[in-house]
Amino acid sequence: MSAIIMSGTQVAQQADAEFQQRIQHLKQRQITPGLAVVLIGDDPASAIYVRNKQRRAQKLGINYQLHHLAASVTQAELLTLIQQLNQDPDVDGVMVQMPVPPQIDATTVMNTIDPDKDVDGFSVVNVGRLWSGESGNFPGTPRGIMRLLAAYQIPLAGQQAVVIGRSNIVGKPMASLLLRANATVTVAHSKTRNLAAVARQADILIVAIGQPEMITAQYVKPGATVIDVGMNHNAQGKLVGDVQFADVQETAGFITPVPGGVGPMTITGLLDQVITLAEQRAQRDDH
């Protein structure tokens, strides 16, 4: 039996229909969700990500501002722009596209964004809110993955989840959201002993290790749900994930493809967050 392919593209389209309704309601109240994205320099991958966000945000009717700064921008100039966006009442979400040039301290930048506008959820305030079980802004990829799991009705409570990867962008926040959903969570990484044996315990295996096609069928429990967060180019220049799709597909119960799996869901998670922040602004206006 071949695994059911979890189409992030399809779930993202369903989400967009819901988002359009929510934005329609906001516009009836004279509120347009606003997202400001700061892009520094000319990193080609970053340019693609930003363009994809822009295309979808504008299609939905989100007010999208792109601030494209030179690679030579100083930290002081960048922080001044962030402060202006913090003060702008029409901007609900602010994000700085990573990576940033060496003269910029990413941590300072993330913590200068107003936590209530920190749409990526990378500031220490939002990380604290995430781990203490409060509501807050959480990173787009884990949010999108949670929506994808829900769309395919994958049970989480009481299930064994293994997250391979411990980044602040995916691994750690993913583990926290799974804990909130009452899964039993193991975070594994490059230093984990017997990684394949650990991974094989998982009912839900989330792979964000950044190694092209590293995860083979021997890492996967029969029938498990496998979420591949990886975006790599193999030796032939083809876009591949961290999972050997053809090999694992024969063992897994559900699997995400690359591309068309987690990628569209990351932007879905981000846009959901922006609309939620605009809805919170509407509530504040009521009081």
PDB file of C-alpha atoms in Angstrom:
ATOM      1  CA  MET A   1       0.000   0.000   0.000  1.00  0.00           C
ATOM      2  CA  SER A   2       1.312   3.379  -0.999  1.00  0.00           C
ATOM      3  CA  ALA A   3       0.979   6.292   1.445  1.00  0.00           C
ATOM      4  CA  ILE A   4      -1.725   8.937   1.011  1.00  0.00           C
ATOM      5  CA  ILE A   5      -0.047  12.098  -0.305  1.00  0.00           C
ATOM      6  CA  MET A   6      -0.847  15.159   1.813  1.00  0.00           C
ATOM      7  CA  SER A   7      -1.269  18.054  -0.616  1.00  0.00           C
ATOM      8  CA  GLY A   8      -0.273  21.323   1.011  1.00  0.00           C
ATOM      9  CA  THR A   9      -1.274  23.059  -2.230  1.00  0.00           C
ATOM     10  CA  GLN A  10      -4.855  21.791  -1.881  1.00  0.00           C
ATOM     11  CA  VAL A  11      -5.163  22.577   1.835  1.00  0.00           C
ATOM     12  CA  ALA A  12      -3.699  26.049   1.204  1.00  0.00           C
ATOM     13  CA  GLN A  13      -6.424  26.691  -1.414  1.00  0.00           C
ATOM     14  CA  GLN A  14      -9.116  25.654   1.096  1.00  0.00           C
ATOM     15  CA  ALA A  15      -7.519  27.967   3.664  1.00  0.00           C
ATOM     16  CA  ASP A  16      -7.545  30.858   1.183  1.00  0.00           C
ATOM     17  CA  ALA A  17     -11.329  30.495   0.766  1.00  0.00           C
ATOM     18  CA  GLU A  18     -11.687  30.797   4.574  1.00  0.00           C
ATOM     19  CA  PHE A  19      -9.228  33.724   4.658  1.00  0.00           C
ATOM     20  CA  GLN A  20     -11.186  35.610   1.987  1.00  0.00           C
ATOM     21  CA  GLN A  21     -14.332  35.438   4.112  1.00  0.00           C
ATOM     22  CA  ARG A  22     -12.484  36.636   7.202  1.00  0.00           C
ATOM     23  CA  ILE A  23     -10.918  39.535   5.257  1.00  0.00           C
ATOM     24  CA  GLN A  24     -14.345  40.407   3.789  1.00  0.00           C
ATOM     25  CA  HIS A  25     -15.742  40.722   7.345  1.00  0.00           C
ATOM     26  CA  LEU A  26     -12.832  42.954   8.346  1.00  0.00           C
ATOM     27  CA  LYS A  27     -13.243  45.177   5.301  1.00  0.00           C
ATOM     28  CA  GLN A  28     -16.917  45.665   6.147  1.00  0.00           C
ATOM     29  CA  ARG A  29     -15.570  47.229   9.340  1.00  0.00           C
ATOM     30  CA  GLN A  30     -13.071  49.424   7.440  1.00  0.00           C
ATOM     31  CA  ILE A  31     -10.080  47.280   8.440  1.00  0.00           C
ATOM     32  CA  THR A  32      -7.631  45.787   5.910  1.00  0.00           C
ATOM     33  CA  PRO A  33      -5.054  43.326   7.290  1.00  0.00           C
ATOM     34  CA  GLY A  34      -1.566  44.790   6.787  1.00  0.00           C
ATOM     35  CA  LEU A  35       1.727  42.896   6.425  1.00  0.00           C
ATOM     36  CA  ALA A  36       5.106  44.652   6.164  1.00  0.00           C
ATOM     37  CA  VAL A  37       8.019  42.530   4.933  1.00  0.00           C
ATOM     38  CA  VAL A  38      11.626  43.742   5.133  1.00  0.00           C
ATOM     39  CA  LEU A  39      14.010  42.166   2.620  1.00  0.00           C
ATOM     40  CA  ILE A  40      17.721  42.993   2.872  1.00  0.00           C
ATOM     41  CA  GLY A  41      20.061  42.475  -0.079  1.00  0.00           C
ATOM     42  CA  ASP A  42      19.580  40.152  -3.029  1.00  0.00           C
ATOM     43  CA  ASP A  43      19.611  36.569  -1.744  1.00  0.00           C
ATOM     44  CA  PRO A  44      17.851  34.642  -4.567  1.00  0.00           C
ATOM     45  CA  ALA A  45      16.069  32.153  -2.260  1.00  0.00           C
ATOM     46  CA  SER A  46      14.806  34.991  -0.042  1.00  0.00           C
ATOM     47  CA  ALA A  47      13.563  36.870  -3.116  1.00  0.00           C
ATOM     48  CA  ILE A  48      11.505  33.815  -4.165  1.00  0.00           C
ATOM     49  CA  TYR A  49       9.999  33.387  -0.675  1.00  0.00           C
ATOM     50  CA  VAL A  50       9.096  37.065  -0.518  1.00  0.00           C
ATOM     51  CA  ARG A  51       7.547  37.006  -3.996  1.00  0.00           C
ATOM     52  CA  ASN A  52       5.423  33.946  -3.108  1.00  0.00           C
ATOM     53  CA  LYS A  53       4.169  35.666   0.066  1.00  0.00           C
ATOM     54  CA  GLN A  54       3.433  38.843  -1.847  1.00  0.00           C
ATOM     55  CA  ARG A  55       1.501  37.058  -4.586  1.00  0.00           C
ATOM     56  CA  ARG A  56      -0.767  35.232  -2.164  1.00  0.00           C
ATOM     57  CA  ALA A  57      -1.238  38.137   0.255  1.00  0.00           C
ATOM     58  CA  GLN A  58      -2.233  40.515  -2.541  1.00  0.00           C
ATOM     59  CA  LYS A  59      -4.568  37.946  -4.117  1.00  0.00           C
ATOM     60  CA  LEU A  60      -6.418  37.729  -0.800  1.00  0.00           C
ATOM     61  CA  GLY A  61      -6.628  41.516  -0.461  1.00  0.00           C
ATOM     62  CA  ILE A  62      -4.044  41.907   2.314  1.00  0.00           C
ATOM     63  CA  ASN A  63      -2.279  45.279   2.296  1.00  0.00           C
ATOM     64  CA  TYR A  64       1.301  44.095   1.578  1.00  0.00           C
ATOM     65  CA  GLN A  65       4.260  46.451   1.982  1.00  0.00           C
ATOM     66  CA  LEU A  66       7.705  45.364   0.813  1.00  0.00           C
ATOM     67  CA  HIS A  67      10.689  47.318   2.156  1.00  0.00           C
ATOM     68  CA  HIS A  68      13.678  46.202   0.075  1.00  0.00           C
ATOM     69  CA  LEU A  69      16.888  47.491   1.674  1.00  0.00           C
ATOM     70  CA  ALA A  70      20.435  47.407   0.325  1.00  0.00           C
ATOM     71  CA  ALA A  71      22.757  44.649   1.582  1.00  0.00           C
ATOM     72  CA  SER A  72      24.933  47.443   3.055  1.00  0.00           C
ATOM     73  CA  VAL A  73      22.137  48.793   5.323  1.00  0.00           C
ATOM     74  CA  THR A  74      23.294  49.530   8.891  1.00  0.00           C
ATOM     75  CA  GLN A  75      21.676  48.007  11.933  1.00  0.00           C
ATOM     76  CA  ALA A  76      20.602  51.476  13.128  1.00  0.00           C
ATOM     77  CA  GLU A  77      18.819  52.186   9.819  1.00  0.00           C
ATOM     78  CA  LEU A  78      17.029  48.848   9.973  1.00  0.00           C
ATOM     79  CA  LEU A  79      15.936  49.337  13.593  1.00  0.00           C
ATOM     80  CA  THR A  80      14.609  52.818  12.741  1.00  0.00           C
ATOM     81  CA  LEU A  81      12.449  51.309   9.986  1.00  0.00           C
ATOM     82  CA  ILE A  82      11.159  48.601  12.364  1.00  0.00           C
ATOM     83  CA  GLN A  83      10.218  51.248  14.954  1.00  0.00           C
ATOM     84  CA  GLN A  84       8.265  53.135  12.257  1.00  0.00           C
ATOM     85  CA  LEU A  85       6.395  49.948  11.306  1.00  0.00           C
ATOM     86  CA  ASN A  86       5.713  49.229  15.011  1.00  0.00           C
ATOM     87  CA  GLN A  87       4.007  52.646  15.208  1.00  0.00           C
ATOM     88  CA  ASP A  88       2.061  52.323  11.928  1.00  0.00           C
ATOM     89  CA  PRO A  89      -1.608  51.621  12.806  1.00  0.00           C
ATOM     90  CA  ASP A  90      -2.265  50.044   9.379  1.00  0.00           C
ATOM     91  CA  VAL A  91       0.437  47.377   9.812  1.00  0.00           C
ATOM     92  CA  ASP A  92      -0.697  44.286  11.742  1.00  0.00           C
ATOM     93  CA  GLY A  93       2.346  42.098  11.096  1.00  0.00           C
ATOM     94  CA  VAL A  94       6.054  42.885  10.628  1.00  0.00           C
ATOM     95  CA  MET A  95       8.636  40.367   9.449  1.00  0.00           C
ATOM     96  CA  VAL A  96      12.294  40.588   8.453  1.00  0.00           C
ATOM     97  CA  GLN A  97      13.215  37.918   5.895  1.00  0.00           C
ATOM     98  CA  MET A  98      16.095  35.754   7.139  1.00  0.00           C
ATOM     99  CA  PRO A  99      19.041  35.384   6.626  1.00  0.00           C
ATOM    100  CA  VAL A 100      20.331  38.919   7.220  1.00  0.00           C
ATOM    101  CA  PRO A 101      23.813  40.248   6.267  1.00  0.00           C
ATOM    102  CA  PRO A 102      26.668  39.838   8.808  1.00  0.00           C
ATOM    103  CA  GLN A 103      26.546  43.448  10.079  1.00  0.00           C
ATOM    104  CA  ILE A 104      22.968  42.887  11.323  1.00  0.00           C
ATOM    105  CA  ASP A 105      22.313  41.092  14.616  1.00  0.00           C
ATOM    106  CA  ALA A 106      19.254  38.930  13.914  1.00  0.00           C
ATOM    107  CA  THR A 107      18.348  38.502  17.603  1.00  0.00           C
ATOM    108  CA  THR A 108      18.279  42.263  18.213  1.00  0.00           C
ATOM    109  CA  VAL A 109      16.147  42.711  15.089  1.00  0.00           C
ATOM    110  CA  MET A 110      13.611  40.065  16.143  1.00  0.00           C
ATOM    111  CA  ASN A 111      13.311  41.545  19.615  1.00  0.00           C
ATOM    112  CA  THR A 112      12.882  45.097  18.291  1.00  0.00           C
ATOM    113  CA  ILE A 113       9.702  44.120  16.441  1.00  0.00           C
ATOM    114  CA  ASP A 114       6.662  44.781  18.683  1.00  0.00           C
ATOM    115  CA  PRO A 115       5.797  41.264  20.034  1.00  0.00           C
ATOM    116  CA  ASP A 116       2.161  41.828  19.054  1.00  0.00           C
ATOM    117  CA  LYS A 117       3.247  42.515  15.439  1.00  0.00           C
ATOM    118  CA  ASP A 118       5.998  39.862  15.376  1.00  0.00           C
ATOM    119  CA  VAL A 119       4.183  37.739  12.813  1.00  0.00           C
ATOM    120  CA  ASP A 120       7.003  35.139  12.646  1.00  0.00           C
ATOM    121  CA  GLY A 121       6.852  34.592  16.405  1.00  0.00           C
ATOM    122  CA  PHE A 122      10.652  34.685  16.741  1.00  0.00           C
ATOM    123  CA  SER A 123      10.928  37.278  19.564  1.00  0.00           C
ATOM    124  CA  VAL A 124      11.731  36.001  23.058  1.00  0.00           C
ATOM    125  CA  VAL A 125       8.308  37.261  24.208  1.00  0.00           C
ATOM    126  CA  ASN A 126       6.464  35.068  21.696  1.00  0.00           C
ATOM    127  CA  VAL A 127       8.760  32.099  22.313  1.00  0.00           C
ATOM    128  CA  GLY A 128       7.902  32.471  26.017  1.00  0.00           C
ATOM    129  CA  ARG A 129       4.192  32.669  25.248  1.00  0.00           C
ATOM    130  CA  LEU A 130       4.452  29.545  23.090  1.00  0.00           C
ATOM    131  CA  TRP A 131       6.177  27.422  25.729  1.00  0.00           C
ATOM    132  CA  SER A 132       4.035  28.660  28.626  1.00  0.00           C
ATOM    133  CA  GLY A 133       0.820  27.747  26.814  1.00  0.00           C
ATOM    134  CA  GLU A 134      -0.408  31.321  26.293  1.00  0.00           C
ATOM    135  CA  SER A 135      -1.782  32.672  23.036  1.00  0.00           C
ATOM    136  CA  GLY A 136       0.699  34.573  20.893  1.00  0.00           C
ATOM    137  CA  ASN A 137       2.273  34.695  17.440  1.00  0.00           C
ATOM    138  CA  PHE A 138       3.929  31.432  16.441  1.00  0.00           C
ATOM    139  CA  PRO A 139       6.150  30.558  13.442  1.00  0.00           C
ATOM    140  CA  GLY A 140       4.393  29.968  10.115  1.00  0.00           C
ATOM    141  CA  THR A 141       5.794  26.533   9.258  1.00  0.00           C
ATOM    142  CA  PRO A 142       4.676  24.762  12.473  1.00  0.00           C
ATOM    143  CA  ARG A 143       1.313  26.576  12.329  1.00  0.00           C
ATOM    144  CA  GLY A 144       0.875  25.441   8.727  1.00  0.00           C
ATOM    145  CA  ILE A 145       1.845  21.846   9.586  1.00  0.00           C
ATOM    146  CA  MET A 146      -0.743  21.762  12.392  1.00  0.00           C
ATOM    147  CA  ARG A 147      -3.395  22.894   9.893  1.00  0.00           C
ATOM    148  CA  LEU A 148      -2.257  20.225   7.399  1.00  0.00           C
ATOM    149  CA  LEU A 149      -2.470  17.483  10.060  1.00  0.00           C
ATOM    150  CA  ALA A 150      -5.972  18.683  10.993  1.00  0.00           C
ATOM    151  CA  ALA A 151      -7.079  18.741   7.333  1.00  0.00           C
ATOM    152  CA  TYR A 152      -6.119  15.062   6.968  1.00  0.00           C
ATOM    153  CA  GLN A 153      -7.673  14.254  10.373  1.00  0.00           C
ATOM    154  CA  ILE A 154      -4.418  12.869  11.772  1.00  0.00           C
ATOM    155  CA  PRO A 155      -5.016  12.173  15.495  1.00  0.00           C
ATOM    156  CA  LEU A 156      -2.446  13.837  17.776  1.00  0.00           C
ATOM    157  CA  ALA A 157      -3.574  13.262  21.374  1.00  0.00           C
ATOM    158  CA  GLY A 158      -1.635  10.394  22.916  1.00  0.00           C
ATOM    159  CA  GLN A 159       0.342   9.780  19.725  1.00  0.00           C
ATOM    160  CA  GLN A 160       4.126   9.445  19.613  1.00  0.00           C
ATOM    161  CA  ALA A 161       5.570  12.356  17.641  1.00  0.00           C
ATOM    162  CA  VAL A 162       9.251  12.596  16.722  1.00  0.00           C
ATOM    163  CA  VAL A 163      10.619  15.897  15.429  1.00  0.00           C
ATOM    164  CA  ILE A 164      14.032  15.583  13.759  1.00  0.00           C
ATOM    165  CA  GLY A 165      15.628  19.030  13.921  1.00  0.00           C
ATOM    166  CA  ARG A 166      15.827  21.598  16.735  1.00  0.00           C
ATOM    167  CA  SER A 167      15.862  24.976  14.985  1.00  0.00           C
ATOM    168  CA  ASN A 168      14.039  27.961  16.472  1.00  0.00           C
ATOM    169  CA  ILE A 169      12.106  28.301  13.200  1.00  0.00           C
ATOM    170  CA  VAL A 170      10.725  24.758  12.913  1.00  0.00           C
ATOM    171  CA  GLY A 171      11.930  22.067  15.326  1.00  0.00           C
ATOM    172  CA  LYS A 172      11.401  23.697  18.725  1.00  0.00           C
ATOM    173  CA  PRO A 173       8.099  25.482  18.007  1.00  0.00           C
ATOM    174  CA  MET A 174       6.788  22.353  16.252  1.00  0.00           C
ATOM    175  CA  ALA A 175       7.521  20.297  19.374  1.00  0.00           C
ATOM    176  CA  SER A 176       5.699  22.855  21.513  1.00  0.00           C
ATOM    177  CA  LEU A 177       2.556  22.939  19.332  1.00  0.00           C
ATOM    178  CA  LEU A 178       2.453  19.122  19.286  1.00  0.00           C
ATOM    179  CA  LEU A 179       2.719  19.099  23.097  1.00  0.00           C
ATOM    180  CA  ARG A 180      -0.229  21.521  23.231  1.00  0.00           C
ATOM    181  CA  ALA A 181      -2.189  19.018  21.141  1.00  0.00           C
ATOM    182  CA  ASN A 182      -1.383  16.322  23.769  1.00  0.00           C
ATOM    183  CA  ALA A 183       1.084  14.340  21.653  1.00  0.00           C
ATOM    184  CA  THR A 184       4.074  12.691  23.355  1.00  0.00           C
ATOM    185  CA  VAL A 185       7.027  14.455  21.759  1.00  0.00           C
ATOM    186  CA  THR A 186      10.667  13.498  21.202  1.00  0.00           C
ATOM    187  CA  VAL A 187      13.034  16.050  19.669  1.00  0.00           C
ATOM    188  CA  ALA A 188      15.884  14.304  17.849  1.00  0.00           C
ATOM    189  CA  HIS A 189      18.781  15.874  15.941  1.00  0.00           C
ATOM    190  CA  SER A 190      22.183  15.258  14.355  1.00  0.00           C
ATOM    191  CA  LYS A 191      23.702  14.161  17.685  1.00  0.00           C
ATOM    192  CA  THR A 192      20.918  11.687  18.548  1.00  0.00           C
ATOM    193  CA  ARG A 193      22.224   8.130  18.943  1.00  0.00           C
ATOM    194  CA  ASN A 194      20.450   5.436  16.894  1.00  0.00           C
ATOM    195  CA  LEU A 195      18.416   8.068  15.083  1.00  0.00           C
ATOM    196  CA  ALA A 196      16.661   5.506  12.863  1.00  0.00           C
ATOM    197  CA  ALA A 197      15.485   3.544  15.918  1.00  0.00           C
ATOM    198  CA  VAL A 198      14.221   6.732  17.595  1.00  0.00           C
ATOM    199  CA  ALA A 199      12.430   7.824  14.404  1.00  0.00           C
ATOM    200  CA  ARG A 200      10.789   4.405  14.048  1.00  0.00           C
ATOM    201  CA  GLN A 201       8.908   4.984  17.319  1.00  0.00           C
ATOM    202  CA  ALA A 202       6.960   7.801  15.705  1.00  0.00           C
ATOM    203  CA  ASP A 203       3.293   7.733  14.758  1.00  0.00           C
ATOM    204  CA  ILE A 204       3.999  11.236  13.412  1.00  0.00           C
ATOM    205  CA  LEU A 205       7.499  11.929  12.067  1.00  0.00           C
ATOM    206  CA  ILE A 206       8.385  15.539  11.275  1.00  0.00           C
ATOM    207  CA  VAL A 207      11.702  15.940   9.470  1.00  0.00           C
ATOM    208  CA  ALA A 208      13.504  19.294   9.369  1.00  0.00           C
ATOM    209  CA  ILE A 209      17.154  18.275   9.394  1.00  0.00           C
ATOM    210  CA  GLY A 210      18.361  20.003   6.193  1.00  0.00           C
ATOM    211  CA  GLN A 211      20.033  16.911   4.688  1.00  0.00           C
ATOM    212  CA  PRO A 212      18.792  15.979   1.214  1.00  0.00           C
ATOM    213  CA  GLU A 213      16.897  12.661   1.163  1.00  0.00           C
ATOM    214  CA  MET A 214      18.536  11.448   4.362  1.00  0.00           C
ATOM    215  CA  ILE A 215      15.437   9.715   5.774  1.00  0.00           C
ATOM    216  CA  THR A 216      14.788   6.304   4.206  1.00  0.00           C
ATOM    217  CA  ALA A 217      12.131   3.661   4.906  1.00  0.00           C
ATOM    218  CA  GLN A 218      14.284   2.229   7.728  1.00  0.00           C
ATOM    219  CA  TYR A 219      13.513   5.373   9.765  1.00  0.00           C
ATOM    220  CA  VAL A 220       9.748   4.989   9.386  1.00  0.00           C
ATOM    221  CA  LYS A 221       7.249   2.911  11.349  1.00  0.00           C
ATOM    222  CA  PRO A 222       4.733   1.248   8.988  1.00  0.00           C
ATOM    223  CA  GLY A 223       1.647   3.457   8.662  1.00  0.00           C
ATOM    224  CA  ALA A 224       3.289   6.563  10.199  1.00  0.00           C
ATOM    225  CA  THR A 225       2.509  10.109   9.054  1.00  0.00           C
ATOM    226  CA  VAL A 226       5.691  11.671   7.591  1.00  0.00           C
ATOM    227  CA  ILE A 227       5.958  15.460   7.235  1.00  0.00           C
ATOM    228  CA  ASP A 228       8.983  16.575   5.192  1.00  0.00           C
ATOM    229  CA  VAL A 229      10.007  20.179   5.900  1.00  0.00           C
ATOM    230  CA  GLY A 230      13.223  19.943   3.851  1.00  0.00           C
ATOM    231  CA  MET A 231      13.934  22.100   0.797  1.00  0.00           C
ATOM    232  CA  ASN A 232      17.223  21.050  -0.817  1.00  0.00           C
ATOM    233  CA  HIS A 233      18.681  20.765  -4.299  1.00  0.00           C
ATOM    234  CA  ASN A 234      20.269  17.397  -5.048  1.00  0.00           C
ATOM    235  CA  ALA A 235      23.361  16.860  -7.234  1.00  0.00           C
ATOM    236  CA  GLN A 236      21.162  17.051 -10.365  1.00  0.00           C
ATOM    237  CA  GLY A 237      19.746  20.398  -9.228  1.00  0.00           C
ATOM    238  CA  LYS A 238      16.289  18.923  -8.535  1.00  0.00           C
ATOM    239  CA  LEU A 239      14.307  20.220  -5.541  1.00  0.00           C
ATOM    240  CA  VAL A 240      14.070  17.430  -2.951  1.00  0.00           C
ATOM    241  CA  GLY A 241      13.126  17.117   0.693  1.00  0.00           C
ATOM    242  CA  ASP A 242      14.921  15.547   3.661  1.00  0.00           C
ATOM    243  CA  VAL A 243      12.974  12.321   3.018  1.00  0.00           C
ATOM    244  CA  GLN A 244      13.539   9.813   0.194  1.00  0.00           C
ATOM    245  CA  PHE A 245       9.972  10.138  -1.044  1.00  0.00           C
ATOM    246  CA  ALA A 246       9.717   7.060  -3.306  1.00  0.00           C
ATOM    247  CA  ASP A 247      11.303   4.786  -0.680  1.00  0.00           C
ATOM    248  CA  VAL A 248       9.309   6.074   2.317  1.00  0.00           C
ATOM    249  CA  GLN A 249       6.004   6.264   0.418  1.00  0.00           C
ATOM    250  CA  GLU A 250       5.777   2.455   0.461  1.00  0.00           C
ATOM    251  CA  THR A 251       6.041   2.334   4.283  1.00  0.00           C
ATOM    252  CA  ALA A 252       4.261   5.470   5.525  1.00  0.00           C
ATOM    253  CA  GLY A 253       0.490   5.895   5.894  1.00  0.00           C
ATOM    254  CA  PHE A 254       0.583   9.599   4.968  1.00  0.00           C
ATOM    255  CA  ILE A 255       3.424  11.641   3.442  1.00  0.00           C
ATOM    256  CA  THR A 256       4.008  15.195   2.213  1.00  0.00           C
ATOM    257  CA  PRO A 257       5.615  15.749  -1.207  1.00  0.00           C
ATOM    258  CA  VAL A 258       8.373  18.270  -1.986  1.00  0.00           C
ATOM    259  CA  PRO A 259       7.422  20.623  -3.542  1.00  0.00           C
ATOM    260  CA  GLY A 260       3.686  21.072  -2.836  1.00  0.00           C
ATOM    261  CA  GLY A 261       3.623  19.838   0.757  1.00  0.00           C
ATOM    262  CA  VAL A 262       4.844  22.004   3.635  1.00  0.00           C
ATOM    263  CA  GLY A 263       5.897  24.989   1.443  1.00  0.00           C
ATOM    264  CA  PRO A 264       2.402  26.349   0.686  1.00  0.00           C
ATOM    265  CA  MET A 265       1.397  25.662   4.314  1.00  0.00           C
ATOM    266  CA  THR A 266       4.196  27.910   5.642  1.00  0.00           C
ATOM    267  CA  ILE A 267       2.705  30.906   3.837  1.00  0.00           C
ATOM    268  CA  THR A 268      -0.770  29.771   4.967  1.00  0.00           C
ATOM    269  CA  GLY A 269       0.440  29.835   8.590  1.00  0.00           C
ATOM    270  CA  LEU A 270       1.887  33.320   8.122  1.00  0.00           C
ATOM    271  CA  LEU A 271      -1.212  34.799   6.447  1.00  0.00           C
ATOM    272  CA  ASP A 272      -3.498  33.189   9.052  1.00  0.00           C
ATOM    273  CA  GLN A 273      -1.435  34.973  11.707  1.00  0.00           C
ATOM    274  CA  VAL A 274      -1.712  38.362   9.923  1.00  0.00           C
ATOM    275  CA  ILE A 275      -5.499  38.042   9.591  1.00  0.00           C
ATOM    276  CA  THR A 276      -5.787  36.999  13.254  1.00  0.00           C
ATOM    277  CA  LEU A 277      -3.811  40.127  14.270  1.00  0.00           C
ATOM    278  CA  ALA A 278      -6.151  42.301  12.171  1.00  0.00           C
ATOM    279  CA  GLU A 279      -9.140  40.634  13.886  1.00  0.00           C
ATOM    280  CA  GLN A 280      -7.578  41.465  17.261  1.00  0.00           C
ATOM    281  CA  ARG A 281      -7.204  45.095  16.100  1.00  0.00           C
ATOM    282  CA  ALA A 282     -10.911  45.123  15.183  1.00  0.00           C
ATOM    283  CA  GLN A 283     -11.788  43.848  18.679  1.00  0.00           C
ATOM    284  CA  ARG A 284      -9.629  46.562  20.291  1.00  0.00           C
ATOM    285  CA  ASP A 285     -11.408  49.186  18.165  1.00  0.00           C
ATOM    286  CA  ASP A 286     -14.704  47.942  19.593  1.00  0.00           C
ATOM    287  CA  HIS A 287     -13.659  48.614  23.173  1.00  0.00           C
TER     288      HIS A 287
END
